[in-house]
Coordinates of C-alpha atoms and ligand atoms in Angstrom, one line a residue:
X1 CA 0.0 0.0 0.0
X2 CA 1.3 3.5 -0.9
X3 CA 1.4 6.1 1.8
X4 CA -0.6 9.3 1.1
X5 CA 1.7 12.2 0.6
X6 CA 1.2 15.0 3.2
X7 CA 0.7 18.4 1.6
X8 CA 1.4 21.6 3.6
X9 CA -0.7 24.7 3.5
X10 CA -0.5 27.7 6.0
X11 CA -4.2 28.3 6.0
X12 CA -7.0 26.0 4.8
X13 CA -10.6 27.3 4.4
X14 CA -13.4 24.7 4.2
X15 CA -16.4 26.3 2.3
X16 CA -16.1 28.5 -0.8
X17 CA -19.3 30.4 -0.2
X18 CA -19.2 34.2 -0.2
X19 CA -17.7 34.4 3.3
X20 CA -14.9 31.8 2.6
X21 CA -14.1 33.4 -0.7
X22 CA -13.9 36.9 0.8
X23 CA -11.5 35.7 3.4
X24 CA -9.3 34.1 0.8
X25 CA -9.2 37.3 -1.2
X26 CA -8.5 39.5 1.8
X27 CA -5.6 37.3 2.8
X28 CA -4.3 37.2 -0.8
X29 CA -4.5 41.0 -0.9
X30 CA -2.1 41.0 2.1
X31 CA 0.3 38.5 0.5
X32 CA -0.9 35.5 2.5
X33 CA -1.7 32.3 0.5
X34 CA -4.6 30.0 1.5
X35 CA -6.4 27.1 -0.1
X36 CA -10.2 26.9 -0.4
X37 CA -12.1 23.5 -0.3
X38 CA -15.7 23.1 -1.4
X39 CA -17.8 20.0 -1.6
X40 CA -19.8 21.4 -4.6
X41 CA -18.6 19.5 -7.7
X42 CA -17.7 21.0 -11.0
X43 CA -20.5 20.3 -13.5
X44 CA -19.8 17.8 -16.2
X45 CA -17.8 19.4 -18.9
X46 CA -17.5 22.5 -16.8
X47 CA -13.8 22.7 -16.3
X48 CA -11.6 20.4 -18.3
X49 CA -9.9 23.4 -19.8
X50 CA -11.4 26.1 -17.5
X51 CA -10.6 27.4 -14.1
X52 CA -11.4 25.3 -11.1
X53 CA -13.7 28.1 -9.8
X54 CA -16.2 27.3 -12.5
X55 CA -17.9 24.5 -10.7
X56 CA -18.7 26.5 -7.5
X57 CA -19.8 29.5 -9.6
X58 CA -22.2 27.4 -11.7
X59 CA -23.6 25.4 -8.8
X60 CA -24.4 28.7 -7.1
X61 CA -26.5 29.7 -10.1
X62 CA -29.4 27.8 -8.7
X63 CA -29.6 29.8 -5.4
X64 CA -32.6 32.2 -5.7
X65 CA -31.7 34.4 -2.7
X66 CA -31.1 38.2 -3.0
X67 CA -28.9 39.7 -0.3
X68 CA -29.3 43.3 1.1
X69 CA -25.8 44.5 1.8
X70 CA -25.0 47.4 3.9
X71 CA -23.0 50.4 2.7
X72 CA -20.1 49.2 4.8
X73 CA -20.2 45.7 3.3
X74 CA -20.1 47.2 -0.2
X75 CA -16.9 49.2 0.7
X76 CA -15.2 46.0 1.9
X77 CA -16.1 44.1 -1.2
X78 CA -14.7 46.9 -3.4
X79 CA -11.4 46.5 -1.7
X80 CA -11.0 43.0 -3.1
X81 CA -12.5 44.1 -6.5
X82 CA -15.5 41.8 -5.9
X83 CA -18.3 44.4 -5.9
X84 CA -20.8 43.3 -8.6
X85 CA -21.6 46.9 -9.7
X86 CA -23.8 46.2 -12.6
X87 CA -25.8 43.5 -10.7
X88 CA -26.5 45.6 -7.7
X89 CA -29.5 47.8 -7.0
X90 CA -29.4 50.7 -4.6
X91 CA -31.8 51.1 -1.6
X92 CA -32.5 54.7 -1.1
X93 CA -35.4 54.5 1.4
X94 CA -36.7 51.7 3.7
X95 CA -40.3 51.8 4.8
X96 CA -41.1 49.8 7.9
X97 CA -44.7 49.1 9.0
X98 CA -47.0 46.5 10.6
X99 CA -50.0 44.8 9.0
X100 CA -53.3 45.7 10.7
X101 CA -51.7 48.2 13.1
X102 CA -50.7 51.9 13.2
X103 CA -47.3 53.4 13.2
X104 CA -44.6 53.3 10.4
X105 CA -41.2 54.8 9.9
X106 CA -39.1 55.7 6.8
X107 CA -35.3 55.6 6.7
X108 CA -33.9 57.8 4.0
X109 CA -30.4 57.9 2.6
X110 CA -30.6 61.7 2.3
X111 CA -30.4 61.9 6.1
X112 CA -27.0 60.2 6.1
X113 CA -25.4 61.9 3.2
X114 CA -24.8 58.6 1.4
X115 CA -25.5 57.5 -2.2
X116 CA -27.5 54.6 -0.8
X117 CA -28.5 53.0 2.5
X118 CA -27.4 49.7 1.1
X119 CA -27.5 47.5 -2.1
X120 CA -29.3 44.4 -3.2
X121 CA -27.6 41.7 -5.2
X122 CA -28.5 38.1 -6.0
X123 CA -26.4 35.6 -4.0
X124 CA -25.3 34.0 -7.3
X125 CA -24.1 37.3 -8.7
X126 CA -22.1 38.1 -5.6
X127 CA -20.6 34.5 -5.6
X128 CA -19.7 34.9 -9.2
X129 CA -18.0 38.3 -8.6
X130 CA -15.9 36.8 -5.8
X131 CA -15.1 33.6 -7.8
X132 CA -13.9 35.7 -10.7
X133 CA -11.2 37.2 -8.5
X134 CA -9.8 33.8 -7.3
X135 CA -6.4 33.0 -8.8
X136 CA -5.9 29.6 -10.4
X137 CA -5.4 26.8 -8.0
X138 CA -7.1 28.7 -5.2
X139 CA -9.9 26.2 -4.9
X140 CA -10.3 22.5 -4.8
X141 CA -13.9 21.7 -5.5
X142 CA -15.9 18.6 -5.4
X143 CA -14.1 17.4 -2.3
X144 CA -15.4 15.2 0.4
X145 CA -13.8 15.8 3.8
X146 CA -13.0 12.4 5.4
X147 CA -11.4 13.4 8.7
X148 CA -10.1 16.3 10.7
X149 CA -7.5 15.7 13.4
X150 CA -6.3 18.6 15.5
X151 CA -2.9 18.3 17.1
X152 CA -0.8 20.8 19.2
X153 CA 0.2 23.2 16.5
X154 CA -1.2 21.7 13.3
X155 CA -4.5 20.3 12.0
X156 CA -4.6 17.4 9.6
X157 CA -7.4 17.2 7.1
X158 CA -8.0 14.1 5.0
X159 CA -10.2 14.3 1.9
X160 CA -11.2 12.7 -1.3
X161 CA -10.8 14.7 -4.5
X162 CA -11.3 13.3 -8.0
X163 CA -11.3 9.8 -6.7
X164 CA -8.0 10.2 -4.8
X165 CA -7.4 10.5 -1.1
X166 CA -5.3 13.5 -0.1
X167 CA -4.0 14.7 3.2
X168 CA -3.2 18.3 4.2
X169 CA -1.4 19.7 7.2
X170 CA -2.3 23.3 8.1
X171 CA -1.4 25.8 10.7
X172 CA -4.9 27.3 10.8
X173 CA -8.1 25.5 9.7
X174 CA -11.0 27.9 9.0
X175 CA -14.6 26.6 8.8
X176 CA -16.8 28.6 6.5
X177 CA -19.2 25.7 5.5
X178 CA -22.4 27.7 6.0
X179 CA -25.4 26.7 8.3
X180 CA -24.4 23.7 10.4
X181 CA -26.4 20.5 10.8
X182 CA -26.9 19.0 14.2
X183 CA -23.9 19.8 16.3
X184 CA -23.6 19.8 20.1
X185 CA -21.6 23.0 20.0
X186 CA -24.4 24.9 18.2
X187 CA -27.5 26.2 20.1
X188 CA -30.6 26.1 17.9
X189 CA -33.7 28.2 18.5
X190 CA -36.3 27.4 16.0
X191 CA -38.6 30.3 14.8
X192 CA -41.2 27.9 13.4
X193 CA -41.1 30.0 10.2
X194 CA -40.1 29.4 6.7
X195 CA -38.9 32.0 4.2
X196 CA -40.5 31.7 0.7
X197 CA -38.3 33.6 -1.7
X198 CA -39.2 34.8 -5.2
X199 CA -39.0 37.7 -7.6
X200 CA -42.1 39.7 -8.7
X201 CA -42.7 42.8 -10.9
X202 CA -44.2 45.8 -9.1
X203 CA -46.6 48.4 -10.5
X204 CA -45.7 51.3 -10.3
X205 CA -41.9 50.8 -10.2
X206 CA -40.1 50.4 -6.9
X207 CA -38.3 53.8 -6.9
X208 CA -35.4 52.1 -5.0
X209 CA -37.5 51.7 -1.9
X210 CA -37.3 48.5 0.3
X211 CA -40.2 47.5 2.5
X212 CA -40.2 45.6 5.7
X213 CA -43.7 44.8 6.8
X214 CA -44.4 42.9 10.0
X215 CA -47.4 40.5 9.9
X216 CA -48.7 38.1 12.5
X217 CA -47.3 35.2 10.3
X218 CA -43.8 36.7 10.1
X219 CA -42.0 39.6 8.4
X220 CA -42.5 40.3 4.7
X221 CA -39.5 42.0 3.0
X222 CA -39.4 43.5 -0.5
X223 CA -36.0 44.4 -1.8
X224 CA -35.5 46.4 -5.1
X225 CA -33.6 44.3 -7.6
X226 CA -33.3 45.5 -11.2
X227 CA -36.8 46.4 -12.2
X228 CA -38.3 43.8 -9.8
X229 CA -38.6 43.1 -6.1
X230 CA -37.0 40.1 -4.5
X231 CA -39.6 39.0 -1.9
X232 CA -38.9 37.2 1.3
X233 CA -42.2 36.0 2.5
X234 CA -42.0 34.6 6.0
X235 CA -44.7 32.2 7.1
X236 CA -45.4 29.3 9.5
X237 CA -44.3 26.0 7.9
X238 CA -47.9 24.8 7.0
X239 CA -48.8 28.1 5.3
X240 CA -45.4 28.0 3.5
X241 CA -46.4 24.6 2.1
X242 CA -49.7 26.1 0.9
X243 CA -47.9 29.1 -0.7
X244 CA -45.3 26.9 -2.4
X245 CA -48.1 24.8 -3.9
X246 CA -50.2 27.8 -5.2
X247 CA -50.4 28.8 -8.9
X248 CA -49.0 32.2 -9.9
X249 CA -52.3 34.0 -9.6
X250 CA -53.1 32.6 -6.1
X251 CA -49.5 33.4 -5.0
X252 CA -49.7 37.0 -6.2
X253 CA -53.1 37.4 -4.4
X254 CA -51.6 36.0 -1.2
X255 CA -48.7 38.4 -1.4
X256 CA -51.0 41.3 -2.1
X257 CA -53.1 40.5 0.9
X258 CA -50.1 40.6 3.2
X259 CA -48.6 43.8 1.6
X260 CA -51.8 45.8 1.1
X261 CA -52.9 47.9 -1.9
X262 CA -50.2 50.5 -2.3
X263 CA -48.7 48.6 -5.2
X264 CA -49.7 45.7 -7.3
X265 CA -47.5 42.6 -8.2
X266 CA -47.3 40.4 -11.3
X267 CA -45.0 37.9 -13.1
X268 CA -43.8 36.0 -10.0
X269 CA -40.7 33.9 -10.7
X270 CA -39.8 30.5 -9.4
X271 CA -40.2 30.1 -5.6
X272 CA -37.8 28.5 -3.1
X273 CA -38.1 28.1 0.7
X274 CA -35.7 28.1 3.6
X275 CA -36.5 26.9 7.2
X276 CA -35.5 29.6 9.7
X277 CA -33.8 29.2 13.1
X278 CA -31.2 31.1 15.1
X279 CA -28.0 28.9 15.3
X280 CA -25.2 30.2 17.6
X281 CA -21.9 28.3 17.9
X282 CA -20.6 28.3 21.5
X283 CA -17.0 28.9 20.6
X284 CA -15.5 30.6 17.6
X285 CA -12.0 29.2 18.1
X286 CA -10.8 25.9 19.3
X287 CA -7.0 25.2 19.1
X288 CA -6.0 26.1 15.6
X289 CA -9.6 25.9 14.2
X290 CA -11.8 28.9 13.6
X291 CA -15.5 29.2 12.7
X292 CA -16.8 32.2 10.6
X293 CA -19.9 33.2 8.7
X294 CA -23.1 31.2 8.8
X295 CA -21.3 28.3 10.4
X296 CA -20.5 30.5 13.4
X297 CA -24.0 32.1 13.5
X298 CA -27.0 31.7 11.3
X299 CA -29.6 34.5 11.8
X300 CA -33.2 35.1 10.7
X301 CA -33.0 37.1 7.4
X302 CA -35.5 39.8 8.7
X303 CA -32.9 42.6 9.0
X304 CA -30.5 41.4 6.3
X305 CA -27.6 40.9 8.8
X306 CA -26.3 37.4 8.0
X307 CA -23.9 37.9 5.2
X308 CA -23.0 41.4 6.4
X309 CA -21.9 39.9 9.7
X310 CA -20.1 37.0 8.0
X311 CA -18.2 39.4 5.8
X312 CA -17.0 41.3 8.9
X313 CA -15.9 38.0 10.5
X314 CA -13.8 37.2 7.4
X315 CA -12.4 40.8 7.3
X316 CA -11.4 40.9 10.9
X317 CA -9.8 37.4 10.8
X318 CA -7.8 38.3 7.7
X319 CA -6.5 41.5 9.4
X320 CA -5.5 39.6 12.5
X321 CA -3.8 36.8 10.6
X322 CA -2.0 39.2 8.4
X323 CA -0.8 41.3 11.3
X324 CA 0.7 38.3 13.0
X325 CA 1.7 36.4 9.8
X326 CA 4.2 33.5 10.0
X327 CA 6.4 34.9 7.3
X328 CA 6.8 38.3 9.1
X329 CA 8.5 37.0 12.2
X330 CA 10.1 33.8 13.4
X331 CA 7.6 32.9 16.2
X332 CA 5.1 31.7 13.7
X333 CA 2.6 29.4 15.1
X334 CA 2.5 30.6 18.6
X335 CA 1.8 34.1 17.5
X336 CA -1.1 32.8 15.4
X337 CA -2.4 31.0 18.5
X338 CA -2.5 34.3 20.3
X339 CA -4.2 36.1 17.5
X340 CA -6.9 33.5 17.2
X341 CA -8.0 34.1 20.8
X342 CA -8.0 37.9 20.1
X343 CA -10.1 37.2 17.0
X344 CA -12.8 35.4 19.1
X345 CA -12.8 38.3 21.7
X346 CA -13.0 40.9 19.0
X347 CA -16.1 39.4 17.4
X348 CA -18.2 39.0 20.6
X349 CA -20.0 42.3 20.6
X350 CA -20.8 42.4 16.8
X351 CA -22.2 38.8 16.7
X352 CA -24.1 38.9 19.9
X353 CA -25.4 42.4 19.2
X354 CA -26.6 41.5 15.7
X355 CA -28.1 38.2 16.8
X356 CA -30.0 39.8 19.7
X357 CA -31.2 42.7 17.5
X358 CA -32.5 40.3 14.8
X359 CA -34.0 37.8 17.3
X360 CA -35.8 40.6 19.2
X361 CA -37.3 42.0 16.0
X362 CA -38.7 38.6 14.9
X363 CA -40.1 37.6 18.3
X364 CA -41.6 41.0 19.1
X365 CA -43.3 41.5 15.7
X366 CA -44.4 38.0 14.7
X367 CA -47.7 37.7 16.7
X368 CA -51.1 39.2 16.8
X369 CA -51.3 39.9 20.6
X370 CA -53.3 43.1 21.0
X371 CA -51.2 45.0 23.7
X372 CA -48.0 44.1 21.8
X373 CA -49.5 45.4 18.6
X374 CA -50.2 48.7 20.3
X375 CA -46.6 48.8 21.7
X376 CA -45.2 48.0 18.3
X377 CA -47.3 50.8 16.7
X378 CA -46.0 53.2 19.4
X379 CA -42.5 52.0 18.8
X380 CA -42.7 52.6 15.1
X381 CA -44.3 56.0 15.7
X382 CA -41.5 56.9 18.2
X383 CA -38.9 55.9 15.6
X384 CA -40.5 58.1 13.1
X385 CA -40.9 61.1 15.4
X386 CA -37.6 60.8 17.1
X387 CA -34.6 61.2 14.8
X388 CA -32.0 60.0 17.3
X389 CA -33.8 56.7 17.8
X390 CA -34.3 56.3 14.0
X391 CA -30.6 57.1 13.5
X392 CA -29.6 54.5 16.0
X393 CA -31.4 51.8 14.1
X394 CA -30.3 53.1 10.6
X395 CA -26.7 53.3 11.5
X396 CA -26.6 49.7 12.5
X397 CA -28.2 48.8 9.2
X398 CA -25.6 50.9 7.3
X399 CA -22.4 50.2 9.2
X400 CA -22.9 47.1 11.3
X401 CA -20.3 46.8 14.1
X402 CA -18.7 50.2 13.6
X403 CA -21.9 51.7 14.7
X404 CA -22.1 49.9 18.0
X405 CA -21.3 52.1 21.0
Ligands
FAD501 C1 -34.0 33.8 2.5 C2 -32.7 34.3 2.9 C3 -32.4 35.7 2.8 C4 -31.3 36.3 3.2 N1 -31.1 37.6 3.0 C5 -29.9 38.2 3.5 C6 -29.7 39.6 3.3 O1 -30.6 40.3 2.8 N2 -28.6 40.1 3.8 C7 -27.6 39.4 4.4 O2 -26.5 39.9 4.8 N3 -27.8 38.0 4.6 C8 -28.9 37.4 4.1 N4 -29.1 36.1 4.3 C9 -28.0 35.3 4.9 C10 -26.9 34.9 3.9 O3 -27.4 34.2 2.9 C11 -25.8 34.1 4.6 O4 -25.4 34.7 5.8 C12 -24.6 33.9 3.7 O5 -24.9 33.2 2.6 C13 -23.5 33.1 4.5 O6 -22.4 32.8 3.7 P1 -21.4 31.6 4.0 O7 -20.3 31.8 3.0 O8 -21.1 31.7 5.5 O9 -22.3 30.3 3.8 P2 -22.9 29.7 2.5 O10 -23.4 30.7 1.6 O11 -23.9 28.6 3.0 O12 -21.7 28.9 1.8 C14 -21.1 27.7 2.4 C15 -20.2 27.0 1.4 O13 -19.6 25.9 2.0 C16 -19.7 24.7 1.2 N5 -19.7 23.5 2.1 C17 -20.7 23.2 3.0 N6 -20.4 22.1 3.7 C18 -19.2 21.7 3.2 C19 -18.3 20.6 3.5 N7 -18.6 19.7 4.4 N8 -17.1 20.5 2.8 C20 -16.8 21.4 1.9 N9 -17.6 22.5 1.5 C21 -18.7 22.6 2.2 C22 -21.0 24.9 0.4 O14 -21.0 24.2 -0.7 C23 -21.0 26.4 0.2 O15 -20.3 26.8 -1.0 C24 -30.3 35.5 3.9 C25 -30.5 34.1 4.1 C26 -31.7 33.5 3.6 C27 -31.9 32.1 3.8

C-alpha cells in the first residue's frame, strides 16, 4: 500500500461560499496564501480546460436568494475588487410598517449623506464576482472531507478529491461551511417560520424603496432588484407549504393581501423556501480551528444581517492573521495562536449584538397579541418622530459593528 503524501498549507478554508471566498481574497491582498475547499462538484464538462472556480460558480447559479448588503459591506467588497456593480440595485429608502396596526417609519439615505443605505444583489451574482477574482489553484472543488484531526500546532485534514485520497497539514483551519447541521456546539432556537423567496414585478416601479412589513405570520421583506422586487415572504411551515403549492395568480393574491394595496404585483418567478432558526456556535476558536460566517452564527433574514456579519468575520480574521503572519517573524505558530484568541474576543459584541437585535425583532413582531400590537405601533411611531432613535437603528443597518457604541 502506498502512503498518502502529506501536503502543507499555511491556511486551509473549508467552504467557498461568499464568506470563505472573501477571506481568501482579503488574505491574498495582504500577500498570504490559503487554499479553499468546497464540496460542490464542477458540473460535467465545466472545467476540463477552464478554471477550477467554475464549478462552484455554476452550482451557485441555482440559489434564488437576494442579499441586502450594507454600505459598509459594499466598501469591503470593493477593496477586493468583488463588488458586482452592474448586478447591484441601490436602496434609497426603507419603509417599515406592521399589518393591521398603526405606526410606520421611513429611513432615507438623504439623512445620512450617502449615495444609498445599502444595495441588493443576487447571492449568485455576488458569488460569481468573488469567484472571478480567485487566482488559479485557489480552490479544490468537489471534495469530500473524510477526517479532521487537530494536534498541538497543526491540523490534519484528509479528503477525497477526483477519486483520490489526499492529506493536508495546516497551521490554521477555517470553517466557512455555512449553516451547520446538528452539532452539540451549536445552540438552535427554531422560529417555526419558513422564508419563501421569489421575484415579482411591481406596478408602479419600486423607486429604489425597500419595504419591511411585519405581519402576525412573520415579516415580509421586499428588496428592489433591477426592475423587480426580491420577496422574502416569512410564514409558519404549513402556510409556507400552501404558498409553495399555489399557482402564480393565487400566489400573487396571497402576497398582495399581506402587503396591502399601495402597489400591485405580477409575473412571479420561481419560488424557493428556507426553514429559519437562530443557530449560535458556543465557541469561535478551538485550538487552531476557527468558525466564521453562517457556520459560526445563522440568523433570521429579517434585518438582512447574516452575510454582512459573516463578511465582517472574514475581514477581521484576515486583518489579525496578516498582522501576525508567520512569514513576518520567526515565532510563527505561537503568534497565530494568540491572534486566534484575540479574534474570538474581537467578534463578541458584533455577533451577539446582531443576533440579539435580529431575534428581538422577529419575536416582538411575529404575533397578533393586542397589547404588543399597540406597543409596536407606538415604537414605530416613536422611531418616526424621534430622529436620534431612528438614526440608532439606521446606523446599525448601514455600518454594522462600527456603529455599536
Ligand atoms: C432567505 C434568505 C435571505 C437572506 N437575506 C440576507 C440579506 O438580505 N442580507 C444578508 O446579509 N444576509 C442574508 N441572508 C444570509 C446569507 O445568505 C448568509 O449569511 C450567507 O450566505 C452566509 O455565507 P457563508 O459563506 O457563510 O455560507 P454559505 O453561503 O452557505 O456557503 C457555504 C459554502 O460551504 C460549502 N460547504 C458546505 N459544507 C461543506 C463541506 N462539508 N465541505 C466542503 N464544503 C462545504 C457549500 O458548498 C458552500 O459553497 C439570507 C439568508 C436567507 C436564507
